[in-house]
Each structure stands twice: as C-alpha cells, then as structure tokens.
Amino acid sequence: MYWLKIALFSILDNESETSNNYIIAKFILENYNQLSGVSLTEISRQCNLSKAAISRFCKDLGLIDYIDLQMLIRARHSKSREEKPVLSLDEQKQVYLSRLKQMTDHFPENMNDPAVEELISDIHQHQTIYTFGHLQASHIAYTLRNSLAVYGIFCYSAQSWVEQREKLKNAGKDDLVIIFSASGDFFKRLDINMSFIEKADAPKIYMVTFGRDNGAPSKIRKIYLGDTAADPWSNVQMNMFINYVSYRFSMTY
C-alpha cells in the first residue's frame, strides 16, 4: 500500500527526531523491503524501544496492532512480485490518459450532486471545521486544510486516530466534520461509539467516499466520487474534488 509510506513520511515531517514515532517510522522506511515477517520483538530491539511503543505507533497510524502493519507490508511485497504487463512508453501514456479521461468525463456528474453545494455552503458558514481521513486519505484531509487556509478558512486535521476520536466525541452542533474515506469504513476502523451522531447537538458530518453500499452510517451526508476505489486512482479523484472545492473558494475570495 503506497499510502503507508505517505503516512510514514508525514510522521517524519511533523514529529521531533527524538520522538518514538519518528524513530519507528524512519526505521521502517529505511528497511521496508526487509521487514516482511519480522517479529514485534525484533523490530523493538532494532529501534531500541519497547514493544508497547511499537504497538502505540501502529494505533497512531490507525492500525489495529503490529500484526495489521505486517499484513500491509506483506501484501505490498506480494503485489510487487506480481507480473505486470510489459508496455511501451507510448502504451503506458495511453493507459494513463485513458483512465484519466474516464475520470474527468464522470467528474461533472459527481459535482452535480446537491451534497457538494451543501458542503461548500457549510464550509462558508462554520467557524470550526475538522478534516479527517483514514491512512491513505489522511493526506487528502491535510491538503484540503492547507487549500482552505489560503482563503482564510482554518481547519483542524490530525493523523492520530486517538485525536480524531476525541475531537469527534467532543464536537457540537456548530462544528463541521469532513471525512475522506475511500472504503467508507472510517468509523468502523476508528472504533468509536456512534451514539454521538444521535445527539441533539451532534456536529454536521460529510463523508467523501466511493461505493453507495459501503456501510457508512446513514445520518452522515455522503458525497460519492465513483463506484470503486482502486489505488492509486481513488486519491486522484479525491484530489480532483478538493481542487474543485478550492477553486470555488478562489472565485469568492
């Protein structure tokens, strides 16, 4: 999963070089191709940190535990060994451009969804805005935050699921939450009691996602960008979406 490396680089960008998470992320990036099957005990020894510190690091990434991290690394190694079709440079260009055209052809239809205009209106009206994402979508949330900041609209983002969960629990009716989740299982992975969205003072929540039967809670306003979320195209489509939102704000700034 290419997004895992993005999340690891994000840790290097945002944390102190002496922090446990920085040390672990740096070690994983430097030894990524040799970590498949490496035990929790061994990686804690190599990083000179406790096994509990490694487990906390995995949870901060939004993973269940170290086994979850190992599954991702193994899946990536397995995928890298798959035989890929041998394409000429021109064929590679054509495949890419054809896929890109397919997405852009459907983009106007997606943006005609009334939920898109509602979201843009709500961003204008809310003072407190949170942008969250799960793993590969977390950097999309940060990109939207940075894009809106140019126009004087400030959002709170966090990669740590502990922080995301606490912010959601404490959010109120005057708060706006924008969630990016390709699979739609953000709340399932967050492991949060969903009773908070039933409260009279619950925040307004949007989810930008794929697939209309993805199981996301019905009380959350959904914006669908397509039927499937295949990597890396899901991030391309999400970037198109936040670029559109940013463009709309540029016209009124």
Backbone as CSV, one residue per row, in Angstrom:
resi,resn,N_x,N_y,N_z,CA_x,CA_y,CA_z,C_x,C_y,C_z
1,MET,0.834,-1.190,0.000,0.000,0.000,0.000,0.877,1.252,0.000
2,TYR,0.831,2.003,-1.087,1.706,3.166,-1.211,1.409,4.222,-0.168
3,TRP,0.142,4.274,0.311,-0.236,5.288,1.290,0.464,5.088,2.626
4,LEU,0.888,3.855,2.917,1.589,3.618,4.175,2.864,4.444,4.214
5,LYS,3.583,4.467,3.103,4.812,5.262,3.067,4.499,6.753,3.192
6,ILE,3.383,7.190,2.600,2.987,8.592,2.730,2.754,8.933,4.196
7,ALA,2.061,8.035,4.915,1.794,8.256,6.336,3.097,8.299,7.134
8,LEU,4.040,7.432,6.770,5.326,7.407,7.476,6.121,8.679,7.227
9,PHE,6.128,9.154,5.984,6.827,10.407,5.684,6.165,11.590,6.393
10,SER,4.844,11.516,6.539,4.136,12.572,7.252,4.592,12.653,8.701
11,ILE,4.853,11.502,9.307,5.370,11.471,10.679,6.740,12.134,10.741
12,LEU,7.598,11.839,9.765,8.928,12.454,9.737,8.833,13.966,9.587
13,ASP,7.811,14.426,8.872,7.650,15.866,8.651,7.112,16.600,9.873
14,ASN,6.354,15.886,10.715,5.606,16.572,11.764,6.069,16.278,13.188
15,GLU,6.954,15.299,13.358,7.364,14.965,14.719,8.860,15.214,14.936
16,SER,9.209,15.360,16.196,10.608,15.565,16.569,11.430,14.320,16.252
17,GLU,12.683,14.528,15.894,13.571,13.407,15.576,13.812,12.493,16.775
18,THR,13.527,12.990,17.976,13.742,12.189,19.174,12.476,11.441,19.615
19,SER,11.354,11.683,18.947,10.112,11.028,19.358,10.139,9.554,18.953
20,ASN,9.421,8.731,19.700,9.353,7.306,19.391,8.781,7.060,18.000
21,ASN,7.724,7.786,17.657,7.087,7.575,16.351,8.034,7.920,15.204
22,TYR,8.829,8.971,15.390,9.801,9.349,14.352,10.835,8.239,14.176
23,ILE,11.344,7.726,15.273,12.369,6.671,15.220,11.834,5.427,14.514
24,ILE,10.590,5.047,14.847,9.998,3.844,14.252,9.712,4.055,12.768
25,ALA,9.127,5.206,12.435,8.793,5.489,11.031,10.058,5.514,10.166
26,LYS,11.114,6.135,10.677,12.380,6.204,9.949,12.956,4.800,9.741
27,PHE,12.901,3.968,10.769,13.419,2.604,10.665,12.633,1.808,9.616
28,ILE,11.323,1.922,9.623,10.500,1.176,8.666,10.799,1.618,7.238
29,LEU,10.896,2.924,7.023,11.176,3.429,5.679,12.551,2.977,5.190
30,GLU,13.525,2.985,6.071,14.892,2.615,5.675,15.041,1.118,5.447
31,ASN,14.155,0.311,6.033,14.297,-1.144,5.947,13.049,-1.819,5.375
32,TYR,12.254,-1.050,4.654,10.929,-1.507,4.224,10.971,-2.852,3.498
33,ASN,11.919,-3.015,2.618,11.965,-4.234,1.797,12.432,-5.468,2.550
34,GLN,12.917,-5.275,3.781,13.403,-6.419,4.559,12.518,-6.725,5.773
35,LEU,11.368,-6.048,5.900,10.586,-6.162,7.132,9.474,-7.199,7.083
36,SER,9.224,-7.785,5.921,8.153,-8.777,5.834,8.464,-9.970,6.740
37,GLY,7.580,-10.227,7.692,7.767,-11.356,8.592,8.593,-11.064,9.824
38,VAL,9.131,-9.857,9.944,9.943,-9.514,11.116,9.034,-9.405,12.343
39,SER,9.421,-9.995,13.438,8.585,-10.037,14.640,8.560,-8.701,15.365
40,LEU,7.542,-8.541,16.216,7.439,-7.346,17.049,8.652,-7.229,17.969
41,THR,9.077,-8.348,18.514,10.256,-8.344,19.399,11.490,-7.839,18.673
42,GLU,11.680,-8.285,17.432,12.869,-7.905,16.674,12.845,-6.424,16.310
43,ILE,11.690,-5.924,15.871,11.649,-4.515,15.470,11.811,-3.604,16.693
44,SER,11.307,-4.040,17.856,11.503,-3.232,19.062,12.976,-3.212,19.452
45,ARG,13.670,-4.349,19.250,15.103,-4.417,19.542,15.893,-3.524,18.605
46,GLN,15.537,-3.585,17.322,16.247,-2.780,16.326,16.055,-1.276,16.566
47,CYS,14.865,-0.898,17.024,14.586,0.520,17.276,14.998,0.950,18.683
48,ASN,15.392,-0.054,19.508,15.761,0.218,20.897,14.595,0.857,21.657
49,LEU,13.397,0.341,21.385,12.182,0.828,22.045,11.388,-0.377,22.543
50,SER,10.465,-0.146,23.455,9.648,-1.229,23.991,8.629,-1.708,22.952
51,LYS,8.134,-2.928,23.142,7.087,-3.448,22.255,5.816,-2.617,22.395
52,ALA,5.582,-2.081,23.589,4.403,-1.224,23.797,4.491,0.040,22.934
53,ALA,5.714,0.581,22.769,5.897,1.784,21.940,5.590,1.479,20.477
54,ILE,5.980,0.282,20.018,5.684,-0.118,18.637,4.179,-0.279,18.455
55,SER,3.523,-0.871,19.439,2.068,-1.064,19.369,1.341,0.274,19.351
56,ARG,1.799,1.229,20.171,1.175,2.561,20.177,1.366,3.242,18.830
57,PHE,2.531,3.065,18.239,2.818,3.630,16.917,1.816,3.094,15.885
58,CYS,1.561,1.798,15.917,0.609,1.193,14.970,-0.779,1.777,15.149
59,LYS,-1.197,1.966,16.398,-2.518,2.536,16.662,-2.587,3.987,16.204
60,ASP,-1.484,4.726,16.357,-1.451,6.114,15.896,-1.610,6.190,14.372
61,LEU,-1.162,5.147,13.679,-1.334,5.087,12.224,-2.761,4.732,11.831
62,GLY,-3.557,4.300,12.812,-4.908,3.868,12.521,-5.031,2.381,12.304
63,LEU,-3.966,1.651,12.659,-3.969,0.198,12.514,-4.421,-0.452,13.820
64,ILE,-4.820,-1.695,13.733,-5.289,-2.402,14.925,-4.117,-2.738,15.842
65,ASP,-3.053,-3.280,15.257,-1.888,-3.694,16.037,-0.718,-3.937,15.088
66,TYR,0.374,-4.483,15.614,1.554,-4.730,14.783,1.278,-5.775,13.710
67,ILE,0.419,-6.742,14.014,0.066,-7.758,13.015,-0.580,-7.095,11.799
68,ASP,-1.407,-6.093,12.053,-2.050,-5.340,10.970,-0.996,-4.675,10.086
69,LEU,0.028,-4.097,10.717,1.113,-3.477,9.960,1.854,-4.514,9.124
70,GLN,2.126,-5.670,9.717,2.828,-6.731,8.987,2.023,-7.209,7.786
71,MET,0.711,-7.287,7.935,-0.150,-7.706,6.828,-0.047,-6.737,5.663
72,LEU,0.027,-5.448,5.964,0.170,-4.434,4.916,1.515,-4.568,4.205
73,ILE,2.568,-4.761,4.976,3.901,-4.889,4.393,3.987,-6.138,3.523
74,ARG,3.431,-7.235,4.014,3.452,-8.481,3.234,2.635,-8.351,1.960
75,ALA,1.475,-7.689,2.068,0.623,-7.503,0.889,1.345,-6.681,-0.167
76,ARG,2.090,-5.675,0.292,2.840,-4.826,-0.638,3.945,-5.634,-1.309
77,HIS,4.649,-6.444,-0.539,5.716,-7.265,-1.113,5.150,-8.271,-2.111
78,SER,4.012,-8.852,-1.766,3.367,-9.816,-2.663,2.952,-9.154,-3.959
79,LYS,2.398,-7.939,-3.848,1.950,-7.216,-5.039,3.127,-6.824,-5.913
80,SER,4.248,-6.460,-5.274,5.416,-6.034,-6.046,6.016,-7.186,-6.841
81,ARG,5.718,-8.428,-6.398,6.244,-9.589,-7.108,5.322,-10.051,-8.251
82,GLU,4.128,-9.474,-8.308,3.202,-9.856,-9.367,3.753,-9.443,-10.727
83,GLU,3.486,-10.275,-11.696,3.918,-9.945,-13.049,3.045,-8.833,-13.610
84,LYS,3.682,-7.820,-14.136,2.966,-6.698,-14.730,3.128,-6.761,-16.241
85,PRO,2.115,-6.315,-16.973,2.233,-6.337,-18.431,3.377,-5.442,-18.893
86,VAL,4.090,-5.903,-19.876,5.194,-5.112,-20.425,4.623,-4.163,-21.468
87,LEU,4.673,-2.869,-21.158,4.106,-1.866,-22.052,5.189,-0.909,-22.517
88,SER,5.069,-0.477,-23.735,5.986,0.540,-24.238,5.651,1.867,-23.576
89,LEU,6.535,2.852,-23.763,6.303,4.174,-23.174,5.000,4.767,-23.694
90,ASP,4.766,4.652,-24.992,3.525,5.187,-25.568,2.304,4.467,-25.017
91,GLU,2.403,3.156,-24.836,1.282,2.393,-24.292,1.002,2.793,-22.844
92,GLN,2.055,3.031,-22.075,1.869,3.474,-20.697,1.155,4.821,-20.662
93,LYS,1.557,5.723,-21.545,0.911,7.035,-21.612,-0.563,6.892,-21.960
94,GLN,-0.852,6.029,-22.918,-2.229,5.856,-23.372,-3.108,5.258,-22.279
95,VAL,-2.574,4.279,-21.546,-3.336,3.675,-20.455,-3.652,4.722,-19.393
96,TYR,-2.637,5.511,-19.046,-2.833,6.532,-18.019,-3.834,7.590,-18.480
97,LEU,-3.637,8.107,-19.679,-4.504,9.170,-20.183,-5.929,8.688,-20.386
98,SER,-6.078,7.430,-20.800,-7.411,6.862,-20.980,-8.145,6.781,-19.642
99,ARG,-7.424,6.343,-18.605,-8.034,6.248,-17.276,-8.360,7.625,-16.734
100,LEU,-7.471,8.579,-16.974,-7.697,9.944,-16.510,-8.899,10.559,-17.211
101,LYS,-9.026,10.323,-18.507,-10.161,10.848,-19.262,-11.472,10.253,-18.752
102,GLN,-11.445,8.973,-18.437,-12.636,8.318,-17.913,-13.101,8.993,-16.620
103,MET,-12.148,9.346,-15.766,-12.495,10.010,-14.514,-13.021,11.419,-14.745
104,THR,-12.336,12.167,-15.624,-12.760,13.550,-15.854,-14.109,13.611,-16.570
105,ASP,-14.418,12.613,-17.386,-15.722,12.576,-18.062,-16.861,12.421,-17.062
106,HIS,-16.601,11.678,-15.968,-17.635,11.454,-14.964,-17.628,12.514,-13.865
107,PHE,-16.589,13.330,-13.826,-16.452,14.296,-12.741,-17.594,15.309,-12.688
108,PRO,-18.012,15.891,-13.834,-19.132,16.852,-13.772,-20.394,16.239,-13.172
109,GLU,-20.658,14.994,-13.495,-21.835,14.319,-12.940,-21.728,14.208,-11.420
110,ASN,-20.532,13.869,-10.933,-20.336,13.773,-9.485,-20.516,15.121,-8.801
111,MET,-20.041,16.195,-9.441,-20.130,17.518,-8.840,-21.534,18.098,-8.911
112,ASN,-22.432,17.492,-9.684,-23.827,17.929,-9.722,-24.617,17.450,-8.515
113,ASP,-24.020,16.620,-7.715,-24.666,16.137,-6.504,-24.959,17.332,-5.589
114,PRO,-26.215,17.526,-5.161,-26.545,18.653,-4.271,-25.705,18.687,-2.997
115,ALA,-25.215,17.528,-2.567,-24.401,17.479,-1.348,-23.117,18.293,-1.494
116,VAL,-22.605,18.417,-2.726,-21.383,19.185,-2.944,-21.632,20.657,-2.642
117,GLU,-22.744,21.192,-3.162,-23.070,22.594,-2.900,-23.379,22.823,-1.432
118,GLU,-24.019,21.862,-0.791,-24.297,21.975,0.638,-23.000,22.035,1.433
119,LEU,-22.034,21.216,1.046,-20.754,21.211,1.742,-20.051,22.549,1.589
120,ILE,-20.009,23.072,0.385,-19.342,24.365,0.152,-20.021,25.461,0.969
121,SER,-21.341,25.441,1.015,-22.082,26.412,1.822,-21.768,26.259,3.307
122,ASP,-21.704,25.008,3.769,-21.414,24.763,5.185,-20.002,25.189,5.557
123,ILE,-19.056,25.029,4.653,-17.682,25.481,4.931,-17.679,26.990,5.137
124,HIS,-18.466,27.696,4.323,-18.575,29.155,4.476,-19.157,29.529,5.838
125,GLN,-20.102,28.749,6.316,-20.892,29.135,7.481,-20.325,28.681,8.819
126,HIS,-19.489,27.660,8.826,-18.994,27.118,10.099,-17.650,27.725,10.491
127,GLN,-17.520,28.015,11.763,-16.267,28.552,12.289,-15.273,27.438,12.621
128,THR,-15.789,26.324,13.108,-14.920,25.210,13.494,-15.100,24.059,12.520
129,ILE,-14.028,23.717,11.810,-14.080,22.691,10.776,-12.969,21.668,11.032
130,TYR,-13.330,20.402,10.936,-12.360,19.316,11.077,-12.279,18.561,9.753
131,THR,-11.069,18.257,9.305,-10.884,17.432,8.117,-10.075,16.205,8.518
132,PHE,-10.691,15.041,8.372,-10.068,13.801,8.803,-10.028,12.790,7.664
133,GLY,-9.106,11.862,7.750,-9.022,10.786,6.771,-8.333,9.586,7.373
134,HIS,-8.625,8.443,6.824,-8.044,7.187,7.295,-6.855,6.814,6.432
135,LEU,-5.664,6.776,7.021,-4.456,6.309,6.358,-4.218,7.000,5.027
136,GLN,-4.507,6.310,3.879,-4.169,6.898,2.595,-4.933,8.182,2.319
137,ALA,-6.097,8.358,2.973,-6.882,9.566,2.755,-6.493,10.690,3.715
138,SER,-5.612,10.394,4.674,-5.264,11.418,5.663,-4.562,12.607,5.013
139,HIS,-3.715,12.341,4.017,-3.023,13.469,3.384,-3.963,14.280,2.508
140,ILE,-5.085,13.675,2.055,-6.107,14.426,1.332,-6.744,15.435,2.280
141,ALA,-7.026,14.989,3.508,-7.604,15.870,4.517,-6.666,17.044,4.807
142,TYR,-5.367,16.755,4.900,-4.389,17.817,5.145,-4.309,18.774,3.953
143,THR,-4.406,18.237,2.749,-4.348,19.085,1.550,-5.532,20.033,1.506
144,LEU,-6.727,19.536,1.840,-7.899,20.416,1.876,-7.711,21.492,2.939
145,ARG,-7.201,21.088,4.097,-6.950,22.081,5.147,-6.021,23.179,4.649
146,ASN,-4.931,22.805,3.999,-3.966,23.789,3.509,-4.563,24.657,2.404
147,SER,-5.387,24.053,1.550,-6.005,24.804,0.457,-6.974,25.855,0.991
148,LEU,-7.772,25.482,1.980,-8.750,26.419,2.537,-8.077,27.525,3.345
149,ALA,-6.922,27.222,3.949,-6.215,28.227,4.745,-5.819,29.427,3.895
150,VAL,-5.562,29.192,2.607,-5.205,30.288,1.693,-6.314,31.334,1.644
151,TYR,-7.552,30.891,1.841,-8.705,31.786,1.760,-9.232,32.169,3.138
152,GLY,-8.386,32.020,4.146,-8.743,32.441,5.492,-9.697,31.520,6.206
153,ILE,-9.821,30.291,5.732,-10.682,29.303,6.385,-9.772,28.273,7.042
154,PHE,-9.861,28.165,8.342,-8.914,27.327,9.070,-9.603,26.056,9.581
155,CYS,-8.964,24.935,9.318,-9.480,23.620,9.707,-8.484,22.932,10.636
156,TYR,-9.005,22.019,11.414,-8.157,21.193,12.263,-8.057,19.813,11.635
157,SER,-6.825,19.303,11.484,-6.596,17.957,10.979,-5.675,17.214,11.930
158,ALA,-5.800,15.908,11.952,-4.927,15.086,12.791,-4.783,13.721,12.155
159,GLN,-3.576,13.193,12.156,-3.362,11.843,11.640,-3.661,10.801,12.704
160,SER,-3.413,11.135,13.954,-3.640,10.203,15.054,-5.122,9.915,15.213
161,TRP,-5.446,8.622,15.251,-6.843,8.250,15.432,-7.323,8.557,16.847
162,VAL,-6.440,8.583,17.811,-6.826,8.948,19.170,-7.332,10.383,19.178
163,GLU,-6.595,11.276,18.513,-7.003,12.677,18.440,-8.293,12.831,17.650
164,GLN,-8.410,12.116,16.513,-9.625,12.204,15.714,-10.849,11.761,16.518
165,ARG,-10.690,10.660,17.229,-11.805,10.128,18.013,-12.236,11.120,19.093
166,GLU,-11.284,11.737,19.783,-11.607,12.687,20.846,-12.289,13.928,20.288
167,LYS,-11.813,14.408,19.151,-12.429,15.591,18.546,-13.869,15.305,18.138
168,LEU,-14.107,14.111,17.577,-15.468,13.750,17.165,-16.392,13.619,18.374
169,LYS,-15.901,13.015,19.435,-16.717,12.853,20.639,-17.132,14.192,21.222
170,ASN,-16.240,15.177,21.125,-16.482,16.478,21.752,-17.062,17.522,20.805
171,ALA,-17.220,17.172,19.525,-17.756,18.132,18.550,-19.232,18.396,18.829
172,GLY,-19.668,19.622,18.530,-21.054,20.013,18.771,-21.765,20.471,17.522
173,LYS,-22.974,20.984,17.683,-23.823,21.335,16.542,-23.260,22.476,15.695
174,ASP,-22.347,23.243,16.240,-21.754,24.348,15.488,-20.501,23.924,14.722
175,ASP,-20.152,22.650,14.815,-18.926,22.145,14.187,-19.243,21.395,12.896
176,LEU,-18.303,21.473,11.953,-18.418,20.763,10.673,-17.267,19.777,10.562
177,VAL,-17.595,18.540,10.206,-16.583,17.496,10.057,-16.616,16.975,8.625
178,ILE,-15.456,16.981,7.968,-15.338,16.467,6.598,-14.399,15.276,6.639
179,ILE,-14.912,14.113,6.253,-14.156,12.872,6.329,-13.899,12.326,4.934
180,PHE,-12.672,11.946,4.668,-12.312,11.297,3.410,-12.056,9.827,3.707
181,SER,-12.817,8.959,3.070,-12.681,7.521,3.318,-13.057,6.777,2.050
182,ALA,-12.055,6.292,1.333,-12.307,5.611,0.058,-13.249,4.426,0.241
183,SER,-13.029,3.640,1.274,-13.827,2.433,1.501,-15.115,2.708,2.257
184,GLY,-15.182,3.849,2.944,-16.351,4.177,3.742,-16.349,3.571,5.125
185,ASP,-15.270,2.885,5.509,-15.230,2.208,6.812,-14.490,3.020,7.874
186,PHE,-14.454,4.333,7.701,-13.733,5.207,8.627,-14.159,4.966,10.069
187,PHE,-15.460,4.963,10.324,-15.937,4.843,11.700,-15.734,3.441,12.247
188,LYS,-15.803,2.456,11.386,-15.546,1.087,11.816,-14.110,0.944,12.282
189,ARG,-13.197,1.522,11.518,-11.790,1.440,11.893,-11.480,2.321,13.103
190,LEU,-12.217,3.416,13.232,-11.982,4.332,14.346,-12.393,3.713,15.679
191,ASP,-13.297,2.744,15.619,-13.768,2.053,16.823,-14.338,3.048,17.822
192,ILE,-15.340,3.800,17.367,-15.966,4.816,18.204,-17.434,4.478,18.394
193,ASN,-17.954,4.790,19.567,-19.375,4.614,19.838,-20.147,5.638,19.010
194,MET,-20.973,5.157,18.069,-21.637,6.049,17.127,-22.845,6.770,17.715
195,SER,-23.108,6.585,19.000,-24.258,7.259,19.611,-24.111,8.777,19.567
196,PHE,-22.885,9.261,19.390,-22.684,10.711,19.407,-23.390,11.405,18.239
197,ILE,-23.636,10.685,17.123,-24.305,11.336,15.993,-25.823,11.383,16.178
198,GLU,-26.318,10.737,17.240,-27.751,10.770,17.539,-28.101,11.920,18.480
199,LYS,-27.100,12.588,19.041,-27.359,13.661,19.993,-27.998,14.861,19.301
200,ALA,-28.777,15.620,20.066,-29.427,16.810,19.508,-28.397,17.838,19.057
201,ASP,-27.251,17.859,19.725,-26.207,18.828,19.379,-25.069,18.181,18.598
202,ALA,-25.373,17.132,17.836,-24.342,16.437,17.047,-23.793,17.345,15.956
203,PRO,-22.509,17.201,15.617,-21.935,18.005,14.528,-22.486,17.571,13.175
204,LYS,-22.337,18.421,12.183,-22.711,18.047,10.827,-21.510,17.352,10.191
205,ILE,-21.743,16.173,9.631,-20.642,15.360,9.123,-20.878,15.006,7.659
206,TYR,-19.854,15.224,6.843,-19.841,14.786,5.451,-18.779,13.706,5.299
207,MET,-19.047,12.754,4.410,-18.037,11.762,4.063,-17.878,11.728,2.547
208,VAL,-16.646,11.932,2.083,-16.323,11.818,0.658,-15.806,10.406,0.446
209,THR,-16.498,9.631,-0.380,-16.223,8.209,-0.437,-16.568,7.615,-1.794
210,PHE,-16.473,6.292,-1.884,-16.793,5.551,-3.101,-17.754,4.422,-2.750
211,GLY,-18.570,4.020,-3.706,-19.448,2.873,-3.496,-20.623,3.190,-2.602
212,ARG,-21.822,3.149,-3.121,-23.002,3.572,-2.367,-23.449,2.575,-1.317
213,ASP,-22.922,1.377,-1.334,-23.301,0.380,-0.335,-22.136,0.081,0.606
214,ASN,-21.374,1.133,0.957,-20.154,0.918,1.739,-20.397,0.827,3.239
215,GLY,-21.639,0.914,3.674,-21.939,0.692,5.084,-21.711,1.878,5.995
216,ALA,-21.401,3.061,5.459,-21.218,4.241,6.303,-22.554,4.608,6.949
217,PRO,-22.542,5.142,8.185,-23.783,5.479,8.882,-24.709,6.370,8.050
218,SER,-26.001,6.087,8.100,-26.977,6.771,7.239,-27.150,8.244,7.591
219,LYS,-26.860,8.644,8.817,-27.052,10.036,9.220,-25.941,10.951,8.726
220,ILE,-24.932,10.368,8.114,-23.817,11.165,7.608,-24.049,11.480,6.139
221,ARG,-23.869,12.748,5.779,-24.075,13.181,4.391,-22.941,12.640,3.538
222,LYS,-23.265,11.909,2.483,-22.242,11.281,1.636,-22.070,12.041,0.320
223,ILE,-20.843,12.131,-0.125,-20.518,12.617,-1.465,-19.767,11.491,-2.154
224,TYR,-20.360,10.934,-3.205,-19.790,9.773,-3.880,-18.978,10.212,-5.101
225,LEU,-17.772,9.703,-5.199,-16.898,10.049,-6.317,-16.806,8.931,-7.338
226,GLY,-17.500,7.848,-7.136,-17.456,6.720,-8.066,-17.911,5.456,-7.383
227,ASP,-17.907,4.378,-8.128,-18.366,3.097,-7.587,-17.251,2.276,-6.958
228,THR,-16.021,2.499,-7.407,-14.894,1.736,-6.879,-13.779,2.675,-6.452
229,ALA,-12.910,2.160,-5.589,-11.825,2.984,-5.045,-10.487,2.298,-5.229
230,ALA,-10.146,1.984,-6.455,-8.885,1.284,-6.721,-7.704,2.241,-6.595
231,ASP,-6.666,1.799,-5.868,-5.428,2.588,-5.788,-4.737,2.566,-7.138
232,PRO,-4.048,3.658,-7.534,-3.982,4.942,-6.824,-5.045,5.929,-7.277
233,TRP,-6.024,5.443,-8.069,-6.973,6.363,-8.694,-7.915,7.026,-7.707
234,SER,-8.179,6.379,-6.573,-9.074,6.992,-5.595,-8.505,8.325,-5.113
235,ASN,-7.185,8.379,-4.900,-6.567,9.620,-4.455,-6.579,10.676,-5.551
236,VAL,-6.452,10.243,-6.809,-6.536,11.190,-7.923,-7.916,11.849,-7.928
237,GLN,-8.962,11.025,-7.759,-10.318,11.552,-7.768,-10.594,12.437,-6.559
238,MET,-10.064,12.064,-5.399,-10.240,12.906,-4.222,-9.503,14.230,-4.381
239,ASN,-8.334,14.188,-4.997,-7.603,15.434,-5.261,-8.362,16.329,-6.240
240,MET,-8.985,15.716,-7.242,-9.821,16.489,-8.168,-10.944,17.178,-7.411
241,PHE,-11.533,16.453,-6.466,-12.637,17.008,-5.688,-12.182,18.205,-4.851
242,ILE,-11.077,18.053,-4.087,-10.653,19.169,-3.238,-10.126,20.334,-4.072
243,ASN,-9.591,20.054,-5.261,-9.186,21.144,-6.157,-10.404,21.932,-6.620
244,TYR,-11.504,21.206,-6.859,-12.745,21.878,-7.261,-13.262,22.758,-6.125
245,VAL,-13.277,22.211,-4.909,-13.729,22.991,-3.759,-12.852,24.221,-3.583
246,SER,-11.539,24.058,-3.691,-10.607,25.180,-3.576,-10.852,26.221,-4.661
247,TYR,-11.115,25.739,-5.878,-11.412,26.665,-6.984,-12.645,27.491,-6.682
248,ARG,-13.677,26.858,-6.155,-14.910,27.573,-5.838,-14.642,28.699,-4.828
249,PHE,-13.789,28.425,-3.864,-13.476,29.465,-2.883,-12.599,30.555,-3.485
250,SER,-11.777,30.192,-4.437,-10.930,31.194,-5.097,-11.768,32.217,-5.861
251,MET,-12.961,31.826,-6.282,-13.834,32.737,-7.041,-14.549,33.744,-6.161
252,THR,-14.537,33.511,-4.857,-15.235,34.438,-3.940,-14.286,35.095,-2.943
253,TYR,-12.995,34.752,-3.040,-12.026,35.263,-2.067,-11.717,36.731,-2.339
